[in-house]
Amino acid sequence: MRKPTSRRLAALCLTTALLATAGCGGGASESADGTIELKFSWWGNNDRAAATQKVIDAFQKQNPKIKIKGSFTDFNSYFDRLATEVAAGGAPDVITLGGAYPREYGDRGALLDLSTVSGVLKTDKIGAAALDNGKFNNVQYGVPTGVNTVALVVDPEVFKAAGVPLPDDETWTWDDFKRIAKEIAEKSPKGTFGLADPTKTDMLDIFARQRGEALYTADGKVGISEKTLVDWWNMTLELRDAGATPPASQTAELITQPAPEQSLIGRGLAGMQFEWSNQLTALRKASGHPLELMRVPGESGATQPGMWLQASQLYTVNAKSEHPQEAAKLVDFLVNSPEAGKIILADRGISANSDVRTAIESSLSEDEVVQAKFIDEVTPKAGPALVIGPTGSTDTPDILDRINAEVLFDRSKPAEAAADFIKQVGTAIQQ
């Protein structure tokens, strides 16, 4: 989804498709005996499809007058196929969405306002921080299939070898973070660092949100200030100069090696790494170390929490569905039923429903239990939902990589880089 051309083409197809749906019904049908058939779509592999079919079977056993026709494809073709289905007037009744698509479909009237089916679809066990992922312009269009969050992954073995205590993630600041990263590098063998260069869009968003800003504004503009960007790059240059992060040439090489086993922490060569919580299993496997999850620095003293709960995916209901109540009943089962939770487990993220998380904990792997407990800890402390980037924002990671390289190679000063970043991102999202 990082390719801007694909993203913009999808948006264009979506607009065309939605214009073609005026007066069209959803994908549901009803037989002579009163049995209702609903269509339910998702993306994924055969393992996910098999688990989803088990959930469908369980739902149909409880609701024999509702038949579910499941449909899936791989991620790359899913959204193109969905746009075609919408254009043909045969979009699924229950649609799985992700990224910026819920907002785009919702803004164009293709998704049901879920408040109209609140008597069937309950959300009281889903925290507001998670639920807000599916709310746009004060309308609830989707509910999360599961959640994760950006976290600090730490390697206790690297800390121990360096004689550095693990931080208190309830109180630590960015100054504490810098001190600890430097100390790990100073007391470790050559080639072991405090962390890799932390510059990525998710971290800019967290850093900005802690200051009451965000990478993007709700009305689709650049929201991060030049001062915040300058402060960020001054910090990362300080870490580089102290040897707490690798030299620019090594950072440039690491960017091209995104696999967990190629990362510094995956090779046991860093004490910390900012990463999505659902990457813990892969990083633990790569490193062979008992890595832990911690909150990012600066949360306790921030204007507002920077961390947020990110919906792995969202279940939505087609606004044109002929049977919205029944469609909502299926979504309610998917997100609120412990029975469904025990089948899906963490395949679509850690359940956002607190009761379901408790019910499935004994069935989760050790790594998934760590993630679930971390989500439990973060949920009451998380900040507001992330502002989804506007059309064109998929260019931002590439823009950031280019400008960050200029900073790390000392070809651009932080102030110049900040102005350049805001200008380039602003241009990308206005196209």
Short mmCIF file of C-alpha atoms in Angstrom, two decimals:
data_model
loop_
_atom_site.label_atom_id
_atom_site.label_comp_id
_atom_site.label_asym_id
_atom_site.label_seq_id
_atom_site.Cartn_x
_atom_site.Cartn_y
_atom_site.Cartn_z
CA MET A 1 0.00 0.00 0.00
CA ARG A 2 3.03 2.29 -0.11
CA LYS A 3 2.88 2.71 -3.88
CA PRO A 4 1.19 6.08 -4.53
CA THR A 5 0.04 5.19 -8.02
CA SER A 6 -1.87 2.12 -6.82
CA ARG A 7 -3.33 4.12 -3.96
CA ARG A 8 -4.60 6.91 -6.21
CA LEU A 9 -5.94 4.50 -8.79
CA ALA A 10 -7.84 2.70 -6.04
CA ALA A 11 -9.32 6.01 -4.91
CA LEU A 12 -10.35 6.83 -8.48
CA CYS A 13 -11.90 3.38 -8.94
CA LEU A 14 -13.71 3.82 -5.64
CA THR A 15 -15.20 7.14 -6.69
CA THR A 16 -16.32 5.71 -10.03
CA ALA A 17 -17.72 2.60 -8.38
CA LEU A 18 -19.70 4.52 -5.81
CA LEU A 19 -21.22 6.77 -8.43
CA ALA A 20 -22.41 3.63 -10.18
CA THR A 21 -24.17 2.24 -7.13
CA ALA A 22 -27.02 4.70 -6.87
CA GLY A 23 -30.17 2.70 -6.27
CA CYS A 24 -28.30 -0.61 -6.08
CA GLY A 25 -28.89 -3.05 -3.25
CA GLY A 26 -26.34 -5.02 -1.28
CA GLY A 27 -25.27 -8.61 -1.70
CA ALA A 28 -27.95 -10.22 0.47
CA SER A 29 -30.78 -12.43 -0.71
CA GLU A 30 -33.77 -14.14 0.89
CA SER A 31 -35.21 -17.57 0.06
CA ALA A 32 -38.85 -18.66 0.10
CA ASP A 33 -38.54 -20.17 3.59
CA GLY A 34 -37.28 -16.88 5.02
CA THR A 35 -33.61 -17.86 5.11
CA ILE A 36 -31.37 -14.85 4.50
CA GLU A 37 -28.05 -15.11 2.69
CA LEU A 38 -25.34 -12.57 3.47
CA LYS A 39 -22.03 -12.03 1.74
CA PHE A 40 -18.91 -11.54 3.89
CA SER A 41 -15.53 -10.63 2.39
CA TRP A 42 -11.98 -10.49 3.71
CA TRP A 43 -8.40 -10.83 2.50
CA GLY A 44 -5.84 -13.39 3.54
CA ASN A 45 -4.45 -16.84 2.95
CA ASN A 46 -6.02 -20.29 3.11
CA ASP A 47 -5.30 -20.68 6.84
CA ARG A 48 -7.26 -17.52 7.60
CA ALA A 49 -10.04 -18.68 5.31
CA ALA A 50 -10.28 -22.03 7.09
CA ALA A 51 -10.49 -20.36 10.50
CA THR A 52 -13.05 -17.85 9.24
CA GLN A 53 -15.21 -20.64 7.85
CA LYS A 54 -15.22 -22.28 11.28
CA VAL A 55 -16.49 -19.00 12.74
CA ILE A 56 -19.14 -18.79 10.02
CA ASP A 57 -20.24 -22.35 10.80
CA ALA A 58 -20.52 -21.51 14.51
CA PHE A 59 -22.58 -18.42 13.73
CA GLN A 60 -24.90 -20.30 11.40
CA LYS A 61 -25.44 -22.98 14.02
CA GLN A 62 -26.79 -20.30 16.36
CA ASN A 63 -28.66 -18.52 13.56
CA PRO A 64 -30.00 -21.19 11.18
CA LYS A 65 -32.07 -18.67 9.21
CA ILE A 66 -28.94 -16.71 8.25
CA LYS A 67 -26.59 -18.24 5.70
CA ILE A 68 -23.18 -16.67 5.18
CA LYS A 69 -21.37 -16.81 1.85
CA GLY A 70 -17.71 -16.10 2.56
CA SER A 71 -15.35 -14.69 -0.05
CA PHE A 72 -11.64 -13.92 0.16
CA THR A 73 -8.62 -13.17 -1.98
CA ASP A 74 -5.04 -12.03 -1.44
CA PHE A 75 -4.41 -8.52 -0.18
CA ASN A 76 -3.04 -7.15 -3.45
CA SER A 77 -6.22 -7.86 -5.42
CA TYR A 78 -8.80 -7.50 -2.64
CA PHE A 79 -9.54 -3.79 -2.97
CA ASP A 80 -9.65 -3.79 -6.75
CA ARG A 81 -12.17 -6.64 -6.64
CA LEU A 82 -14.20 -4.85 -3.98
CA ALA A 83 -14.44 -1.71 -6.12
CA THR A 84 -15.69 -3.85 -9.00
CA GLU A 85 -18.30 -5.50 -6.76
CA VAL A 86 -19.51 -2.11 -5.56
CA ALA A 87 -19.79 -0.86 -9.13
CA ALA A 88 -21.84 -3.92 -10.08
CA GLY A 89 -24.23 -3.41 -7.17
CA GLY A 90 -23.18 -6.67 -5.54
CA ALA A 91 -20.87 -5.55 -2.76
CA PRO A 92 -20.72 -7.85 0.29
CA ASP A 93 -22.97 -7.13 3.25
CA VAL A 94 -20.07 -7.35 5.69
CA ILE A 95 -16.85 -5.87 4.32
CA THR A 96 -13.42 -6.11 5.88
CA LEU A 97 -11.41 -2.91 5.37
CA GLY A 98 -8.10 -1.44 6.44
CA GLY A 99 -5.80 1.55 6.01
CA ALA A 100 -7.51 4.65 4.63
CA TYR A 101 -10.29 2.71 2.91
CA PRO A 102 -12.84 2.87 5.77
CA ARG A 103 -12.67 6.65 5.70
CA GLU A 104 -12.87 6.84 1.91
CA TYR A 105 -15.81 4.45 1.66
CA GLY A 106 -17.54 6.02 4.65
CA ASP A 107 -17.15 9.58 3.39
CA ARG A 108 -18.76 8.56 0.11
CA GLY A 109 -21.80 6.96 1.71
CA ALA A 110 -20.92 3.33 1.00
CA LEU A 111 -20.81 2.21 4.64
CA LEU A 112 -23.59 1.92 7.18
CA ASP A 113 -23.67 4.22 10.20
CA LEU A 114 -23.39 1.55 12.89
CA SER A 115 -25.36 3.61 15.39
CA THR A 116 -28.42 2.53 13.39
CA VAL A 117 -27.79 -1.09 14.43
CA SER A 118 -26.52 -0.47 17.96
CA GLY A 119 -29.30 -2.62 19.35
CA VAL A 120 -27.66 -5.62 17.66
CA LEU A 121 -23.99 -4.69 17.48
CA LYS A 122 -22.63 -4.00 20.97
CA THR A 123 -19.39 -2.07 21.51
CA ASP A 124 -19.38 -1.55 25.28
CA LYS A 125 -16.50 -4.02 25.81
CA ILE A 126 -14.32 -2.36 23.18
CA GLY A 127 -12.28 0.56 24.48
CA ALA A 128 -12.81 3.99 22.95
CA ALA A 129 -9.17 4.19 21.79
CA ALA A 130 -9.69 1.08 19.66
CA LEU A 131 -13.23 1.87 18.59
CA ASP A 132 -12.26 5.32 17.34
CA ASN A 133 -10.24 3.68 14.56
CA GLY A 134 -13.57 3.13 12.82
CA LYS A 135 -15.09 6.55 13.53
CA PHE A 136 -14.86 9.36 10.99
CA ASN A 137 -16.65 12.72 11.19
CA ASN A 138 -18.32 11.43 14.38
CA VAL A 139 -19.88 8.48 12.57
CA GLN A 140 -19.00 4.90 13.58
CA TYR A 141 -18.46 3.05 10.32
CA GLY A 142 -16.43 0.09 11.54
CA VAL A 143 -15.36 -1.97 14.53
CA PRO A 144 -11.83 -3.35 14.92
CA THR A 145 -11.13 -7.00 14.25
CA GLY A 146 -8.21 -6.65 16.65
CA VAL A 147 -5.59 -4.12 17.64
CA ASN A 148 -1.87 -3.59 18.05
CA THR A 149 0.28 -0.59 18.88
CA VAL A 150 3.70 0.87 18.31
CA ALA A 151 5.92 -0.18 21.20
CA LEU A 152 9.52 -0.17 22.28
CA VAL A 153 10.92 -3.69 21.96
CA VAL A 154 13.78 -4.19 24.42
CA ASP A 155 16.35 -6.98 24.70
CA PRO A 156 16.97 -7.70 28.42
CA GLU A 157 20.07 -9.75 27.55
CA VAL A 158 21.75 -6.80 25.84
CA PHE A 159 20.85 -4.56 28.78
CA LYS A 160 22.20 -7.12 31.26
CA ALA A 161 25.45 -7.65 29.36
CA ALA A 162 25.99 -3.88 29.37
CA GLY A 163 25.08 -3.57 33.04
CA VAL A 164 22.28 -1.12 32.22
CA PRO A 165 18.99 -1.40 34.16
CA LEU A 166 15.77 -1.65 32.18
CA PRO A 167 13.86 1.67 32.15
CA ASP A 168 10.66 2.43 34.02
CA ASP A 169 8.36 2.91 31.06
CA GLU A 170 5.73 4.57 33.22
CA THR A 171 7.89 7.61 33.90
CA TRP A 172 10.85 7.80 31.54
CA THR A 173 11.51 10.78 29.30
CA TRP A 174 13.21 11.24 25.95
CA ASP A 175 16.29 12.48 27.85
CA ASP A 176 16.28 9.20 29.80
CA PHE A 177 15.95 7.36 26.51
CA LYS A 178 18.97 9.12 25.00
CA ARG A 179 21.06 8.48 28.13
CA ILE A 180 20.19 4.78 28.19
CA ALA A 181 20.85 4.31 24.45
CA LYS A 182 24.26 5.93 24.81
CA GLU A 183 25.10 3.89 27.91
CA ILE A 184 24.25 0.60 26.19
CA ALA A 185 26.54 1.45 23.26
CA GLU A 186 29.38 2.60 25.51
CA LYS A 187 29.30 -0.58 27.63
CA SER A 188 28.73 -3.09 24.82
CA PRO A 189 31.15 -4.68 22.32
CA LYS A 190 31.88 -2.73 19.14
CA GLY A 191 29.02 -3.17 16.68
CA THR A 192 26.31 -3.32 19.36
CA PHE A 193 24.14 -0.20 19.59
CA GLY A 194 21.46 1.29 21.79
CA LEU A 195 19.11 1.06 18.81
CA ALA A 196 18.88 1.53 15.06
CA ASP A 197 18.06 5.01 13.78
CA PRO A 198 14.43 5.43 14.92
CA THR A 199 13.20 7.74 12.16
CA LYS A 200 9.99 6.42 10.61
CA THR A 201 6.56 7.94 10.10
CA ASP A 202 4.98 6.14 13.05
CA MET A 203 7.58 7.57 15.42
CA LEU A 204 7.18 11.09 14.01
CA ASP A 205 3.46 10.75 14.67
CA ILE A 206 4.04 9.66 18.27
CA PHE A 207 6.59 12.43 18.89
CA ALA A 208 4.21 15.01 17.39
CA ARG A 209 1.12 13.69 19.19
CA GLN A 210 2.89 14.00 22.54
CA ARG A 211 3.16 17.72 21.76
CA GLY A 212 -0.47 18.11 20.78
CA GLU A 213 0.24 17.86 17.06
CA ALA A 214 0.02 14.97 14.56
CA LEU A 215 1.59 14.03 11.27
CA TYR A 216 -1.69 15.00 9.52
CA THR A 217 -4.64 17.15 10.49
CA ALA A 218 -8.22 15.95 10.38
CA ASP A 219 -8.87 18.07 7.27
CA GLY A 220 -6.06 16.39 5.34
CA LYS A 221 -3.10 18.75 5.77
CA VAL A 222 0.40 18.35 7.19
CA GLY A 223 0.06 18.69 10.96
CA ILE A 224 3.59 18.31 12.30
CA SER A 225 5.49 21.56 12.93
CA GLU A 226 8.99 22.44 11.75
CA LYS A 227 10.09 22.80 15.38
CA THR A 228 9.01 19.27 16.23
CA LEU A 229 10.89 17.92 13.21
CA VAL A 230 14.00 19.93 14.10
CA ASP A 231 13.88 18.63 17.68
CA TRP A 232 13.52 15.07 16.38
CA TRP A 233 16.49 15.30 14.02
CA ASN A 234 18.64 17.05 16.62
CA MET A 235 17.95 14.07 18.90
CA THR A 236 18.76 11.44 16.27
CA LEU A 237 21.97 13.24 15.27
CA GLU A 238 22.99 13.34 18.91
CA LEU A 239 22.43 9.58 19.14
CA ARG A 240 24.39 8.98 15.93
CA ASP A 241 27.32 11.16 17.03
CA ALA A 242 27.48 9.32 20.38
CA GLY A 243 27.54 5.94 18.66
CA ALA A 244 24.20 5.01 20.21
CA THR A 245 22.84 4.45 16.67
CA PRO A 246 24.83 3.25 13.66
CA PRO A 247 26.67 5.55 11.25
CA ALA A 248 24.72 6.85 8.28
CA SER A 249 26.10 4.25 5.86
CA GLN A 250 24.94 1.37 8.06
CA THR A 251 21.53 2.96 8.60
CA ALA A 252 21.12 3.30 4.82
CA GLU A 253 21.92 -0.38 4.46
CA LEU A 254 19.51 -1.42 7.23
CA ILE A 255 16.62 0.40 5.51
CA THR A 256 16.95 -2.03 2.60
CA GLN A 257 16.89 -5.02 4.97
CA PRO A 258 13.49 -4.89 6.69
CA ALA A 259 13.19 -8.57 7.67
CA PRO A 260 13.26 -9.23 11.45
CA GLU A 261 16.31 -11.49 11.15
CA GLN A 262 18.19 -8.67 9.39
CA SER A 263 17.44 -6.02 12.02
CA LEU A 264 19.94 -5.10 14.72
CA ILE A 265 17.70 -6.33 17.52
CA GLY A 266 16.94 -9.49 15.56
CA ARG A 267 20.68 -10.18 15.47
CA GLY A 268 21.20 -9.33 19.14
CA LEU A 269 23.08 -6.15 18.22
CA ALA A 270 20.77 -3.54 19.78
CA GLY A 271 19.15 -3.04 23.14
CA MET A 272 15.99 -1.36 21.80
CA GLN A 273 13.86 -1.02 18.68
CA PHE A 274 10.61 0.82 17.98
CA GLU A 275 8.23 -1.62 16.33
CA TRP A 276 4.61 -2.71 16.10
CA SER A 277 3.67 -4.96 19.00
CA ASN A 278 2.56 -7.76 16.69
CA GLN A 279 6.16 -8.10 15.44
CA LEU A 280 7.30 -9.45 18.81
CA THR A 281 6.97 -13.10 17.78
CA ALA A 282 9.11 -12.68 14.66
CA LEU A 283 11.74 -10.62 16.48
CA ARG A 284 11.94 -13.11 19.35
CA LYS A 285 12.37 -15.94 16.88
CA ALA A 286 15.09 -14.08 14.99
CA SER A 287 17.08 -13.08 18.07
CA GLY A 288 16.48 -16.13 20.24
CA HIS A 289 16.17 -13.70 23.16
CA PRO A 290 13.20 -13.09 25.52
CA LEU A 291 12.42 -9.64 24.11
CA GLU A 292 9.92 -7.47 25.99
CA LEU A 293 7.45 -4.71 25.08
CA MET A 294 7.51 -1.30 26.73
CA ARG A 295 5.78 2.03 26.31
CA VAL A 296 7.66 4.64 24.31
CA PRO A 297 9.48 7.43 26.19
CA GLY A 298 7.78 10.68 27.11
CA GLU A 299 4.22 9.45 27.58
CA SER A 300 3.75 10.46 31.22
CA GLY A 301 4.83 14.08 30.78
CA ALA A 302 3.27 14.64 27.37
CA THR A 303 0.52 17.09 26.40
CA GLN A 304 -1.38 13.97 25.38
CA PRO A 305 -0.32 10.33 24.96
CA GLY A 306 1.44 9.70 21.68
CA MET A 307 0.74 5.98 21.57
CA TRP A 308 -2.51 4.81 20.03
CA LEU A 309 -4.30 1.53 19.46
CA GLN A 310 -4.28 0.65 15.78
CA ALA A 311 -7.02 -1.52 14.35
CA SER A 312 -5.47 -4.43 12.48
CA GLN A 313 -8.57 -4.42 10.26
CA LEU A 314 -12.15 -3.16 10.52
CA TYR A 315 -15.45 -4.93 9.98
CA THR A 316 -17.96 -2.67 8.23
CA VAL A 317 -21.50 -3.07 6.90
CA ASN A 318 -22.54 -2.17 3.36
CA ALA A 319 -24.89 0.84 3.46
CA LYS A 320 -26.91 -0.78 0.65
CA SER A 321 -27.34 -4.11 2.42
CA GLU A 322 -30.94 -5.29 2.34
CA HIS A 323 -30.46 -6.89 5.76
CA PRO A 324 -28.36 -4.52 7.89
CA GLN A 325 -29.61 -5.95 11.19
CA GLU A 326 -28.51 -9.46 10.27
CA ALA A 327 -25.20 -8.17 8.91
CA ALA A 328 -24.63 -6.34 12.19
CA LYS A 329 -25.46 -9.55 14.05
CA LEU A 330 -22.63 -11.31 12.21
CA VAL A 331 -20.18 -8.51 13.06
CA ASP A 332 -21.31 -8.66 16.69
CA PHE A 333 -20.51 -12.38 16.75
CA LEU A 334 -17.12 -11.84 15.10
CA VAL A 335 -15.92 -9.23 17.61
CA ASN A 336 -17.84 -10.02 20.80
CA SER A 337 -18.17 -13.81 20.92
CA PRO A 338 -15.60 -15.75 22.96
CA GLU A 339 -16.44 -18.71 20.75
CA ALA A 340 -15.36 -16.79 17.66
CA GLY A 341 -12.36 -15.42 19.53
CA LYS A 342 -11.10 -18.89 20.38
CA ILE A 343 -11.11 -19.77 16.67
CA ILE A 344 -9.61 -16.55 15.32
CA LEU A 345 -7.18 -16.05 18.23
CA ALA A 346 -4.65 -13.36 17.20
CA ASP A 347 -4.92 -13.84 13.43
CA ARG A 348 -6.60 -10.45 12.97
CA GLY A 349 -4.76 -8.73 15.82
CA ILE A 350 -5.25 -8.96 19.57
CA SER A 351 -8.99 -8.81 20.23
CA ALA A 352 -10.19 -5.32 21.11
CA ASN A 353 -12.92 -6.82 23.33
CA SER A 354 -11.60 -7.17 26.89
CA ASP A 355 -13.83 -10.16 27.70
CA VAL A 356 -12.71 -11.99 24.56
CA ARG A 357 -9.05 -11.31 25.37
CA THR A 358 -9.55 -12.90 28.78
CA ALA A 359 -11.40 -15.88 27.30
CA ILE A 360 -8.74 -16.69 24.70
CA GLU A 361 -5.61 -16.05 26.75
CA SER A 362 -5.07 -19.71 27.62
CA SER A 363 -5.16 -20.59 23.92
CA LEU A 364 -2.63 -17.98 22.81
CA SER A 365 1.05 -18.65 22.31
CA GLU A 366 3.49 -17.30 24.87
CA ASP A 367 4.39 -14.41 22.56
CA GLU A 368 0.74 -13.58 21.89
CA VAL A 369 0.02 -13.57 25.64
CA VAL A 370 2.76 -10.95 26.08
CA GLN A 371 1.18 -8.87 23.32
CA ALA A 372 -2.32 -9.23 24.81
CA LYS A 373 -1.14 -8.14 28.25
CA PHE A 374 0.66 -5.18 26.74
CA ILE A 375 -2.51 -4.13 24.91
CA ASP A 376 -4.37 -4.40 28.23
CA GLU A 377 -1.80 -2.09 29.83
CA VAL A 378 -1.84 0.44 27.00
CA THR A 379 -5.62 0.57 26.43
CA PRO A 380 -6.55 2.88 29.35
CA LYS A 381 -3.53 5.11 28.68
CA ALA A 382 -3.66 5.38 24.90
CA GLY A 383 -4.18 8.65 23.11
CA PRO A 384 -6.87 9.46 20.54
CA ALA A 385 -7.16 7.46 17.34
CA LEU A 386 -4.60 8.15 14.66
CA VAL A 387 -5.56 10.69 12.01
CA ILE A 388 -5.55 8.63 8.81
CA GLY A 389 -3.40 10.19 6.13
CA PRO A 390 -5.17 11.72 3.11
CA THR A 391 -4.82 10.55 -0.48
CA GLY A 392 -1.17 10.84 -1.47
CA SER A 393 0.13 10.24 2.03
CA THR A 394 1.51 6.86 1.00
CA ASP A 395 4.39 8.88 -0.49
CA THR A 396 5.39 10.07 2.99
CA PRO A 397 7.56 7.09 4.07
CA ASP A 398 9.68 7.39 0.93
CA ILE A 399 9.96 11.16 1.34
CA LEU A 400 11.03 10.69 4.95
CA ASP A 401 13.65 8.07 4.05
CA ARG A 402 15.21 10.36 1.45
CA ILE A 403 15.31 13.44 3.67
CA ASN A 404 16.48 11.50 6.72
CA ALA A 405 19.41 10.15 4.70
CA GLU A 406 20.36 13.74 3.81
CA VAL A 407 20.36 14.61 7.52
CA LEU A 408 22.35 11.56 8.63
CA PHE A 409 24.97 12.05 5.91
CA ASP A 410 25.27 15.73 7.00
CA ARG A 411 24.10 16.99 3.63
CA SER A 412 21.13 18.81 5.17
CA LYS A 413 20.69 20.61 8.48
CA PRO A 414 17.64 19.73 10.62
CA ALA A 415 15.96 23.08 9.91
CA GLU A 416 16.41 22.67 6.15
CA ALA A 417 15.19 19.07 6.33
CA ALA A 418 12.11 20.05 8.35
CA ALA A 419 11.04 22.67 5.83
CA ASP A 420 11.74 20.32 2.94
CA PHE A 421 9.75 17.48 4.52
CA ILE A 422 6.68 19.64 5.11
CA LYS A 423 6.86 21.04 1.58
CA GLN A 424 7.25 17.64 -0.12
CA VAL A 425 4.55 15.91 1.92
CA GLY A 426 2.23 18.88 1.40
CA THR A 427 2.71 18.61 -2.34
CA ALA A 428 2.14 14.84 -2.33
CA ILE A 429 -1.19 15.05 -0.50
CA GLN A 430 -2.50 17.91 -2.64
CA GLN A 431 -2.15 16.04 -5.92
#
